Amino acid sequence: MSTFFTTNRHGYSVRFSPFNPDQFVVASSQFYGLAGGGTLYFLELDGSGTIVEKRTHHWTDGLFDVTWSESNQEIVVSGSGDGSVQLWNTALSANNGPPQMVYREHKKEIYSVDWSKVPYEQLFISASWDSTVKIWDPIRNHSLSTYIGHTQLVYNAVFAAHIPNTFASVSGDGMLKIWDILCYDLPIASIKAHEGEVLTVDWCKHDSNVLATGASDGLIRVWDLRNFGIPLAELKGNEFAVRKVQFSPHSPSVLASVGYDFTTRIWDFKKSNEALETIKHHSEFTYGLDWNRRRQNQLADCGWDSLVHVFKPDCLADKI
């Protein structure tokens, strides 16, 4: 396991580069995101497995999420507590330099940003505590459309892995909603996914009909759009809220989660409703999680203890 310490910053999000298996970025905040500024750490694994800081960029408010461009390895987008989205171009900005663009439309904190995985869709999405989701073209300084349908703050919105013009969103209202970006008046599907607040959603990378949600009730539920009425699986074991869930890019039924019980858990929903492995290497809320698309079964996580870990779960050691 490789570890990096974000001094005086608390980790909220970590994302591997879609281009280079050794590069990743961490979004962090001062004072647990309650006050102060935020920092993006651009990090890299060297040949010995040591995590090296390559550059940092600072913002005047906490940074809660970050995502890489799918078409330009120099660009990332972050969302912050002041309701703004920042686009950073490392090819045009020196270390600690300002963002290339800043988008200001949301009225409250932005808790989620995601870049479309469909090659011809050069779009990213933002989800906010103002209960809205917005779609952006990075070259325009205003959003393309706004989606209003949740009755409480929106924690997460993610593009479908393989379906064009489609994203999912989850909210404090307990709802999971599926949207066609061309029909922004109403979602194309909606279900009460959990009794508590739904904090995270992700699409399966191998089956475009399958999603997973995680919530404040400590449950992870797997859903199939072809039979949306009942969960395909319900995964139990988290003691507190599930902060993030993400499907593996290397296996159709494996996913990972992090949560407020300080753990990272690995699951296979086709084998069991209990975790294959529970990893306890954080001492505070664990917030960020990402699989490395370009390196088999490698994960990164980060948390409020200022630790960033890159590792391979023991339970996946025999999977090729």
PDB file of N, CA, C and O in Angstrom, residues 242-310:
ATOM      1  N   VAL A 242     -23.114   5.194   3.938  1.00  0.00           N
ATOM      2  CA  VAL A 242     -22.232   4.874   2.821  1.00  0.00           C
ATOM      3  C   VAL A 242     -21.999   6.163   2.043  1.00  0.00           C
ATOM      4  O   VAL A 242     -22.939   6.730   1.476  1.00  0.00           O
ATOM      5  N   ARG A 243     -20.762   6.616   2.019  1.00  0.00           N
ATOM      6  CA  ARG A 243     -20.455   7.904   1.385  1.00  0.00           C
ATOM      7  C   ARG A 243     -20.275   7.787  -0.129  1.00  0.00           C
ATOM      8  O   ARG A 243     -20.651   8.664  -0.883  1.00  0.00           O
ATOM      9  N   LYS A 244     -19.646   6.695  -0.571  1.00  0.00           N
ATOM     10  CA  LYS A 244     -19.433   6.516  -2.014  1.00  0.00           C
ATOM     11  C   LYS A 244     -19.418   5.033  -2.345  1.00  0.00           C
ATOM     12  O   LYS A 244     -18.865   4.220  -1.596  1.00  0.00           O
ATOM     13  N   VAL A 245     -20.019   4.691  -3.475  1.00  0.00           N
ATOM     14  CA  VAL A 245     -19.985   3.333  -3.994  1.00  0.00           C
ATOM     15  C   VAL A 245     -19.554   3.411  -5.452  1.00  0.00           C
ATOM     16  O   VAL A 245     -19.913   4.352  -6.169  1.00  0.00           O
ATOM     17  N   GLN A 246     -18.739   2.423  -5.873  1.00  0.00           N
ATOM     18  CA  GLN A 246     -18.263   2.445  -7.256  1.00  0.00           C
ATOM     19  C   GLN A 246     -18.031   1.024  -7.764  1.00  0.00           C
ATOM     20  O   GLN A 246     -17.380   0.212  -7.107  1.00  0.00           O
ATOM     21  N   PHE A 247     -18.596   0.747  -8.942  1.00  0.00           N
ATOM     22  CA  PHE A 247     -18.387  -0.540  -9.580  1.00  0.00           C
ATOM     23  C   PHE A 247     -16.958  -0.666 -10.097  1.00  0.00           C
ATOM     24  O   PHE A 247     -16.365   0.305 -10.572  1.00  0.00           O
ATOM     25  N   SER A 248     -16.435  -1.888 -10.040  1.00  0.00           N
ATOM     26  CA  SER A 248     -15.125  -2.161 -10.610  1.00  0.00           C
ATOM     27  C   SER A 248     -15.187  -2.088 -12.129  1.00  0.00           C
ATOM     28  O   SER A 248     -16.147  -2.587 -12.736  1.00  0.00           O
ATOM     29  N   PRO A 249     -14.166  -1.512 -12.780  1.00  0.00           N
ATOM     30  CA  PRO A 249     -14.106  -1.564 -14.241  1.00  0.00           C
ATOM     31  C   PRO A 249     -13.618  -2.918 -14.753  1.00  0.00           C
ATOM     32  O   PRO A 249     -13.608  -3.153 -15.957  1.00  0.00           O
ATOM     33  N   HIS A 250     -13.204  -3.800 -13.835  1.00  0.00           N
ATOM     34  CA  HIS A 250     -12.583  -5.065 -14.221  1.00  0.00           C
ATOM     35  C   HIS A 250     -13.478  -6.277 -13.999  1.00  0.00           C
ATOM     36  O   HIS A 250     -13.139  -7.375 -14.430  1.00  0.00           O
ATOM     37  N   SER A 251     -14.609  -6.107 -13.311  1.00  0.00           N
ATOM     38  CA  SER A 251     -15.501  -7.224 -13.012  1.00  0.00           C
ATOM     39  C   SER A 251     -16.936  -6.705 -12.951  1.00  0.00           C
ATOM     40  O   SER A 251     -17.201  -5.690 -12.312  1.00  0.00           O
ATOM     41  N   PRO A 252     -17.894  -7.380 -13.569  1.00  0.00           N
ATOM     42  CA  PRO A 252     -19.269  -6.860 -13.640  1.00  0.00           C
ATOM     43  C   PRO A 252     -20.025  -6.866 -12.326  1.00  0.00           C
ATOM     44  O   PRO A 252     -21.008  -6.131 -12.182  1.00  0.00           O
ATOM     45  N   SER A 253     -19.605  -7.672 -11.349  1.00  0.00           N
ATOM     46  CA  SER A 253     -20.385  -7.780 -10.111  1.00  0.00           C
ATOM     47  C   SER A 253     -19.628  -7.304  -8.872  1.00  0.00           C
ATOM     48  O   SER A 253     -20.164  -7.347  -7.765  1.00  0.00           O
ATOM     49  N   VAL A 254     -18.403  -6.832  -9.052  1.00  0.00           N
ATOM     50  CA  VAL A 254     -17.592  -6.356  -7.924  1.00  0.00           C
ATOM     51  C   VAL A 254     -17.730  -4.852  -7.784  1.00  0.00           C
ATOM     52  O   VAL A 254     -17.707  -4.120  -8.780  1.00  0.00           O
ATOM     53  N   LEU A 255     -17.889  -4.380  -6.557  1.00  0.00           N
ATOM     54  CA  LEU A 255     -17.903  -2.951  -6.288  1.00  0.00           C
ATOM     55  C   LEU A 255     -17.214  -2.671  -4.968  1.00  0.00           C
ATOM     56  O   LEU A 255     -16.998  -3.561  -4.150  1.00  0.00           O
ATOM     57  N   ALA A 256     -16.856  -1.416  -4.791  1.00  0.00           N
ATOM     58  CA  ALA A 256     -16.224  -0.970  -3.552  1.00  0.00           C
ATOM     59  C   ALA A 256     -17.050   0.154  -2.959  1.00  0.00           C
ATOM     60  O   ALA A 256     -17.781   0.858  -3.669  1.00  0.00           O
ATOM     61  N   SER A 257     -16.924   0.321  -1.636  1.00  0.00           N
ATOM     62  CA  SER A 257     -17.630   1.419  -0.964  1.00  0.00           C
ATOM     63  C   SER A 257     -16.757   1.974   0.149  1.00  0.00           C
ATOM     64  O   SER A 257     -15.880   1.287   0.679  1.00  0.00           O
ATOM     65  N   VAL A 258     -17.000   3.237   0.486  1.00  0.00           N
ATOM     66  CA  VAL A 258     -16.392   3.862   1.661  1.00  0.00           C
ATOM     67  C   VAL A 258     -17.496   4.544   2.448  1.00  0.00           C
ATOM     68  O   VAL A 258     -18.566   4.850   1.911  1.00  0.00           O
ATOM     69  N   GLY A 259     -17.231   4.780   3.746  1.00  0.00           N
ATOM     70  CA  GLY A 259     -18.298   5.352   4.537  1.00  0.00           C
ATOM     71  C   GLY A 259     -17.858   5.982   5.826  1.00  0.00           C
ATOM     72  O   GLY A 259     -16.665   6.114   6.122  1.00  0.00           O
ATOM     73  N   TYR A 260     -18.870   6.336   6.597  1.00  0.00           N
ATOM     74  CA  TYR A 260     -18.641   7.072   7.842  1.00  0.00           C
ATOM     75  C   TYR A 260     -18.232   6.159   9.006  1.00  0.00           C
ATOM     76  O   TYR A 260     -18.030   6.647  10.117  1.00  0.00           O
ATOM     77  N   ASP A 261     -18.122   4.852   8.758  1.00  0.00           N
ATOM     78  CA  ASP A 261     -17.579   3.962   9.786  1.00  0.00           C
ATOM     79  C   ASP A 261     -16.068   3.752   9.607  1.00  0.00           C
ATOM     80  O   ASP A 261     -15.496   2.824  10.167  1.00  0.00           O
ATOM     81  N   PHE A 262     -15.436   4.635   8.797  1.00  0.00           N
ATOM     82  CA  PHE A 262     -13.983   4.673   8.578  1.00  0.00           C
ATOM     83  C   PHE A 262     -13.491   3.504   7.732  1.00  0.00           C
ATOM     84  O   PHE A 262     -12.274   3.262   7.680  1.00  0.00           O
ATOM     85  N   THR A 263     -14.371   2.756   7.069  1.00  0.00           N
ATOM     86  CA  THR A 263     -13.949   1.558   6.352  1.00  0.00           C
ATOM     87  C   THR A 263     -14.060   1.724   4.839  1.00  0.00           C
ATOM     88  O   THR A 263     -14.803   2.562   4.324  1.00  0.00           O
ATOM     89  N   THR A 264     -13.290   0.885   4.148  1.00  0.00           N
ATOM     90  CA  THR A 264     -13.449   0.634   2.718  1.00  0.00           C
ATOM     91  C   THR A 264     -13.822  -0.834   2.582  1.00  0.00           C
ATOM     92  O   THR A 264     -13.157  -1.702   3.161  1.00  0.00           O
ATOM     93  N   ARG A 265     -14.888  -1.114   1.837  1.00  0.00           N
ATOM     94  CA  ARG A 265     -15.372  -2.493   1.723  1.00  0.00           C
ATOM     95  C   ARG A 265     -15.434  -2.919   0.260  1.00  0.00           C
ATOM     96  O   ARG A 265     -15.762  -2.113  -0.616  1.00  0.00           O
ATOM     97  N   ILE A 266     -15.126  -4.177   0.032  1.00  0.00           N
ATOM     98  CA  ILE A 266     -15.189  -4.778  -1.299  1.00  0.00           C
ATOM     99  C   ILE A 266     -16.330  -5.784  -1.302  1.00  0.00           C
ATOM    100  O   ILE A 266     -16.471  -6.597  -0.380  1.00  0.00           O
ATOM    101  N   TRP A 267     -17.156  -5.732  -2.354  1.00  0.00           N
ATOM    102  CA  TRP A 267     -18.364  -6.554  -2.443  1.00  0.00           C
ATOM    103  C   TRP A 267     -18.412  -7.265  -3.792  1.00  0.00           C
ATOM    104  O   TRP A 267     -17.873  -6.765  -4.795  1.00  0.00           O
ATOM    105  N   ASP A 268     -19.088  -8.404  -3.823  1.00  0.00           N
ATOM    106  CA  ASP A 268     -19.482  -9.059  -5.068  1.00  0.00           C
ATOM    107  C   ASP A 268     -20.960  -9.403  -4.914  1.00  0.00           C
ATOM    108  O   ASP A 268     -21.315 -10.370  -4.234  1.00  0.00           O
ATOM    109  N   PHE A 269     -21.824  -8.594  -5.528  1.00  0.00           N
ATOM    110  CA  PHE A 269     -23.255  -8.726  -5.240  1.00  0.00           C
ATOM    111  C   PHE A 269     -23.854 -10.013  -5.780  1.00  0.00           C
ATOM    112  O   PHE A 269     -24.944 -10.421  -5.362  1.00  0.00           O
ATOM    113  N   LYS A 270     -23.162 -10.696  -6.687  1.00  0.00           N
ATOM    114  CA  LYS A 270     -23.657 -11.976  -7.188  1.00  0.00           C
ATOM    115  C   LYS A 270     -23.270 -13.140  -6.284  1.00  0.00           C
ATOM    116  O   LYS A 270     -23.812 -14.241  -6.424  1.00  0.00           O
ATOM    117  N   LYS A 271     -22.337 -12.909  -5.371  1.00  0.00           N
ATOM    118  CA  LYS A 271     -21.890 -13.973  -4.475  1.00  0.00           C
ATOM    119  C   LYS A 271     -22.492 -13.880  -3.082  1.00  0.00           C
ATOM    120  O   LYS A 271     -22.808 -14.894  -2.466  1.00  0.00           O
ATOM    121  N   SER A 272     -22.623 -12.653  -2.556  1.00  0.00           N
ATOM    122  CA  SER A 272     -23.060 -12.510  -1.166  1.00  0.00           C
ATOM    123  C   SER A 272     -23.558 -11.097  -0.925  1.00  0.00           C
ATOM    124  O   SER A 272     -23.166 -10.158  -1.618  1.00  0.00           O
ATOM    125  N   ASN A 273     -24.409 -10.951   0.094  1.00  0.00           N
ATOM    126  CA  ASN A 273     -24.821  -9.608   0.501  1.00  0.00           C
ATOM    127  C   ASN A 273     -23.928  -9.068   1.613  1.00  0.00           C
ATOM    128  O   ASN A 273     -24.199  -8.007   2.172  1.00  0.00           O
ATOM    129  N   GLU A 274     -22.868  -9.799   1.937  1.00  0.00           N
ATOM    130  CA  GLU A 274     -21.869  -9.343   2.898  1.00  0.00           C
ATOM    131  C   GLU A 274     -20.561  -9.027   2.171  1.00  0.00           C
ATOM    132  O   GLU A 274     -20.271  -9.593   1.107  1.00  0.00           O
ATOM    133  N   ALA A 275     -19.783  -8.159   2.757  1.00  0.00           N
ATOM    134  CA  ALA A 275     -18.536  -7.727   2.120  1.00  0.00           C
ATOM    135  C   ALA A 275     -17.545  -8.876   2.004  1.00  0.00           C
ATOM    136  O   ALA A 275     -17.407  -9.699   2.921  1.00  0.00           O
ATOM    137  N   LEU A 276     -16.834  -8.928   0.877  1.00  0.00           N
ATOM    138  CA  LEU A 276     -15.739  -9.871   0.718  1.00  0.00           C
ATOM    139  C   LEU A 276     -14.564  -9.495   1.620  1.00  0.00           C
ATOM    140  O   LEU A 276     -13.842 -10.365   2.110  1.00  0.00           O
ATOM    141  N   GLU A 277     -14.397  -8.186   1.824  1.00  0.00           N
ATOM    142  CA  GLU A 277     -13.274  -7.699   2.631  1.00  0.00           C
ATOM    143  C   GLU A 277     -13.637  -6.339   3.213  1.00  0.00           C
ATOM    144  O   GLU A 277     -14.257  -5.510   2.532  1.00  0.00           O
ATOM    145  N   THR A 278     -13.274  -6.127   4.456  1.00  0.00           N
ATOM    146  CA  THR A 278     -13.441  -4.832   5.116  1.00  0.00           C
ATOM    147  C   THR A 278     -12.057  -4.318   5.487  1.00  0.00           C
ATOM    148  O   THR A 278     -11.317  -4.974   6.217  1.00  0.00           O
ATOM    149  N   ILE A 279     -11.721  -3.158   4.947  1.00  0.00           N
ATOM    150  CA  ILE A 279     -10.381  -2.586   5.110  1.00  0.00           C
ATOM    151  C   ILE A 279     -10.484  -1.405   6.061  1.00  0.00           C
ATOM    152  O   ILE A 279     -11.269  -0.475   5.832  1.00  0.00           O
ATOM    153  N   LYS A 280      -9.690  -1.421   7.114  1.00  0.00           N
ATOM    154  CA  LYS A 280      -9.725  -0.377   8.142  1.00  0.00           C
ATOM    155  C   LYS A 280      -8.359   0.298   8.213  1.00  0.00           C
ATOM    156  O   LYS A 280      -7.527  -0.042   9.036  1.00  0.00           O
ATOM    157  N   HIS A 281      -8.152   1.246   7.313  1.00  0.00           N
ATOM    158  CA  HIS A 281      -6.874   1.985   7.344  1.00  0.00           C
ATOM    159  C   HIS A 281      -7.081   3.496   7.408  1.00  0.00           C
ATOM    160  O   HIS A 281      -6.169   4.251   7.089  1.00  0.00           O
ATOM    161  N   HIS A 282      -8.280   3.902   7.811  1.00  0.00           N
ATOM    162  CA  HIS A 282      -8.546   5.311   8.077  1.00  0.00           C
ATOM    163  C   HIS A 282      -9.054   5.463   9.507  1.00  0.00           C
ATOM    164  O   HIS A 282      -9.669   4.545  10.071  1.00  0.00           O
ATOM    165  N   SER A 283      -8.824   6.644  10.074  1.00  0.00           N
ATOM    166  CA  SER A 283      -9.252   6.910  11.450  1.00  0.00           C
ATOM    167  C   SER A 283     -10.301   8.016  11.520  1.00  0.00           C
ATOM    168  O   SER A 283     -10.623   8.494  12.605  1.00  0.00           O
ATOM    169  N   GLU A 284     -10.826   8.396  10.367  1.00  0.00           N
ATOM    170  CA  GLU A 284     -11.887   9.395  10.274  1.00  0.00           C
ATOM    171  C   GLU A 284     -12.818   8.987   9.135  1.00  0.00           C
ATOM    172  O   GLU A 284     -12.584   7.993   8.447  1.00  0.00           O
ATOM    173  N   PHE A 285     -13.876   9.792   8.914  1.00  0.00           N
ATOM    174  CA  PHE A 285     -14.791   9.527   7.808  1.00  0.00           C
ATOM    175  C   PHE A 285     -13.990   9.291   6.521  1.00  0.00           C
ATOM    176  O   PHE A 285     -13.099  10.074   6.178  1.00  0.00           O
ATOM    177  N   THR A 286     -14.348   8.222   5.783  1.00  0.00           N
ATOM    178  CA  THR A 286     -13.710   7.934   4.498  1.00  0.00           C
ATOM    179  C   THR A 286     -14.641   8.434   3.399  1.00  0.00           C
ATOM    180  O   THR A 286     -15.788   7.984   3.300  1.00  0.00           O
ATOM    181  N   TYR A 287     -14.157   9.363   2.591  1.00  0.00           N
ATOM    182  CA  TYR A 287     -15.011  10.079   1.643  1.00  0.00           C
ATOM    183  C   TYR A 287     -14.771   9.704   0.184  1.00  0.00           C
ATOM    184  O   TYR A 287     -15.703   9.531  -0.584  1.00  0.00           O
ATOM    185  N   GLY A 288     -13.509   9.649  -0.225  1.00  0.00           N
ATOM    186  CA  GLY A 288     -13.184   9.480  -1.638  1.00  0.00           C
ATOM    187  C   GLY A 288     -12.814   8.056  -1.986  1.00  0.00           C
ATOM    188  O   GLY A 288     -12.233   7.332  -1.171  1.00  0.00           O
ATOM    189  N   LEU A 289     -13.134   7.653  -3.229  1.00  0.00           N
ATOM    190  CA  LEU A 289     -12.879   6.292  -3.677  1.00  0.00           C
ATOM    191  C   LEU A 289     -12.810   6.288  -5.192  1.00  0.00           C
ATOM    192  O   LEU A 289     -13.616   6.941  -5.860  1.00  0.00           O
ATOM    193  N   ASP A 290     -11.851   5.524  -5.751  1.00  0.00           N
ATOM    194  CA  ASP A 290     -11.805   5.371  -7.203  1.00  0.00           C
ATOM    195  C   ASP A 290     -11.020   4.123  -7.562  1.00  0.00           C
ATOM    196  O   ASP A 290      -9.986   3.829  -6.972  1.00  0.00           O
ATOM    197  N   TRP A 291     -11.534   3.377  -8.560  1.00  0.00           N
ATOM    198  CA  TRP A 291     -10.799   2.277  -9.169  1.00  0.00           C
ATOM    199  C   TRP A 291      -9.897   2.832 -10.267  1.00  0.00           C
ATOM    200  O   TRP A 291     -10.273   3.767 -10.973  1.00  0.00           O
ATOM    201  N   ASN A 292      -8.752   2.217 -10.433  1.00  0.00           N
ATOM    202  CA  ASN A 292      -7.843   2.567 -11.518  1.00  0.00           C
ATOM    203  C   ASN A 292      -8.240   1.765 -12.758  1.00  0.00           C
ATOM    204  O   ASN A 292      -8.110   0.544 -12.787  1.00  0.00           O
ATOM    205  N   ARG A 293      -8.766   2.451 -13.753  1.00  0.00           N
ATOM    206  CA  ARG A 293      -9.207   1.775 -14.970  1.00  0.00           C
ATOM    207  C   ARG A 293      -8.068   1.067 -15.695  1.00  0.00           C
ATOM    208  O   ARG A 293      -8.283   0.087 -16.403  1.00  0.00           O
ATOM    209  N   ARG A 294      -6.855   1.588 -15.527  1.00  0.00           N
ATOM    210  CA  ARG A 294      -5.718   1.101 -16.302  1.00  0.00           C
ATOM    211  C   ARG A 294      -4.784   0.187 -15.520  1.00  0.00           C
ATOM    212  O   ARG A 294      -3.713  -0.171 -16.017  1.00  0.00           O
ATOM    213  N   ARG A 295      -5.180  -0.170 -14.301  1.00  0.00           N
ATOM    214  CA  ARG A 295      -4.371  -1.117 -13.525  1.00  0.00           C
ATOM    215  C   ARG A 295      -5.317  -2.041 -12.768  1.00  0.00           C
ATOM    216  O   ARG A 295      -6.126  -1.579 -11.967  1.00  0.00           O
ATOM    217  N   GLN A 296      -5.213  -3.328 -13.041  1.00  0.00           N
ATOM    218  CA  GLN A 296      -6.154  -4.324 -12.550  1.00  0.00           C
ATOM    219  C   GLN A 296      -6.313  -4.269 -11.027  1.00  0.00           C
ATOM    220  O   GLN A 296      -5.344  -4.398 -10.276  1.00  0.00           O
ATOM    221  N   ASN A 297      -7.556  -4.073 -10.583  1.00  0.00           N
ATOM    222  CA  ASN A 297      -7.956  -4.198  -9.175  1.00  0.00           C
ATOM    223  C   ASN A 297      -7.253  -3.212  -8.233  1.00  0.00           C
ATOM    224  O   ASN A 297      -7.203  -3.444  -7.023  1.00  0.00           O
ATOM    225  N   GLN A 298      -6.738  -2.120  -8.755  1.00  0.00           N
ATOM    226  CA  GLN A 298      -6.113  -1.110  -7.897  1.00  0.00           C
ATOM    227  C   GLN A 298      -7.136  -0.042  -7.515  1.00  0.00           C
ATOM    228  O   GLN A 298      -7.903   0.435  -8.354  1.00  0.00           O
ATOM    229  N   LEU A 299      -7.125   0.333  -6.241  1.00  0.00           N
ATOM    230  CA  LEU A 299      -8.040   1.322  -5.687  1.00  0.00           C
ATOM    231  C   LEU A 299      -7.262   2.450  -5.035  1.00  0.00           C
ATOM    232  O   LEU A 299      -6.135   2.264  -4.569  1.00  0.00           O
ATOM    233  N   ALA A 300      -7.920   3.614  -4.963  1.00  0.00           N
ATOM    234  CA  ALA A 300      -7.446   4.710  -4.111  1.00  0.00           C
ATOM    235  C   ALA A 300      -8.610   5.149  -3.242  1.00  0.00           C
ATOM    236  O   ALA A 300      -9.768   5.134  -3.678  1.00  0.00           O
ATOM    237  N   ASP A 301      -8.308   5.525  -2.000  1.00  0.00           N
ATOM    238  CA  ASP A 301      -9.323   6.136  -1.149  1.00  0.00           C
ATOM    239  C   ASP A 301      -8.696   7.280  -0.355  1.00  0.00           C
ATOM    240  O   ASP A 301      -7.473   7.411  -0.274  1.00  0.00           O
ATOM    241  N   CYS A 302      -9.545   8.138   0.196  1.00  0.00           N
ATOM    242  CA  CYS A 302      -9.064   9.256   1.003  1.00  0.00           C
ATOM    243  C   CYS A 302     -10.119   9.605   2.035  1.00  0.00           C
ATOM    244  O   CYS A 302     -11.289   9.250   1.890  1.00  0.00           O
ATOM    245  N   GLY A 303      -9.704  10.330   3.082  1.00  0.00           N
ATOM    246  CA  GLY A 303     -10.647  10.634   4.137  1.00  0.00           C
ATOM    247  C   GLY A 303     -10.285  11.872   4.919  1.00  0.00           C
ATOM    248  O   GLY A 303      -9.316  12.579   4.620  1.00  0.00           O
ATOM    249  N   TRP A 304     -11.083  12.098   5.952  1.00  0.00           N
ATOM    250  CA  TRP A 304     -10.891  13.279   6.795  1.00  0.00           C
ATOM    251  C   TRP A 304      -9.650  13.182   7.677  1.00  0.00           C
ATOM    252  O   TRP A 304      -9.284  14.160   8.330  1.00  0.00           O
ATOM    253  N   ASP A 305      -8.995  12.028   7.725  1.00  0.00           N
ATOM    254  CA  ASP A 305      -7.750  11.902   8.478  1.00  0.00           C
ATOM    255  C   ASP A 305      -6.541  12.380   7.684  1.00  0.00           C
ATOM    256  O   ASP A 305      -5.401  12.204   8.121  1.00  0.00           O
ATOM    257  N   SER A 306      -6.784  12.980   6.495  1.00  0.00           N
ATOM    258  CA  SER A 306      -5.750  13.532   5.621  1.00  0.00           C
ATOM    259  C   SER A 306      -4.902  12.469   4.927  1.00  0.00           C
ATOM    260  O   SER A 306      -3.889  12.796   4.304  1.00  0.00           O
ATOM    261  N   LEU A 307      -5.311  11.210   5.000  1.00  0.00           N
ATOM    262  CA  LEU A 307      -4.562  10.126   4.366  1.00  0.00           C
ATOM    263  C   LEU A 307      -5.179   9.757   3.022  1.00  0.00           C
ATOM    264  O   LEU A 307      -6.400   9.665   2.872  1.00  0.00           O
ATOM    265  N   VAL A 308      -4.289   9.536   2.036  1.00  0.00           N
ATOM    266  CA  VAL A 308      -4.657   9.014   0.725  1.00  0.00           C
ATOM    267  C   VAL A 308      -3.927   7.687   0.564  1.00  0.00           C
ATOM    268  O   VAL A 308      -2.705   7.630   0.717  1.00  0.00           O
ATOM    269  N   HIS A 309      -4.663   6.620   0.287  1.00  0.00           N
ATOM    270  CA  HIS A 309      -4.071   5.295   0.129  1.00  0.00           C
ATOM    271  C   HIS A 309      -4.302   4.787  -1.289  1.00  0.00           C
ATOM    272  O   HIS A 309      -5.397   4.956  -1.849  1.00  0.00           O
ATOM    273  N   VAL A 310      -3.292   4.130  -1.846  1.00  0.00           N
ATOM    274  CA  VAL A 310      -3.422   3.401  -3.108  1.00  0.00           C
ATOM    275  C   VAL A 310      -3.047   1.954  -2.819  1.00  0.00           C
ATOM    276  O   VAL A 310      -1.978   1.685  -2.264  1.00  0.00           O
TER     277      VAL A 310
END
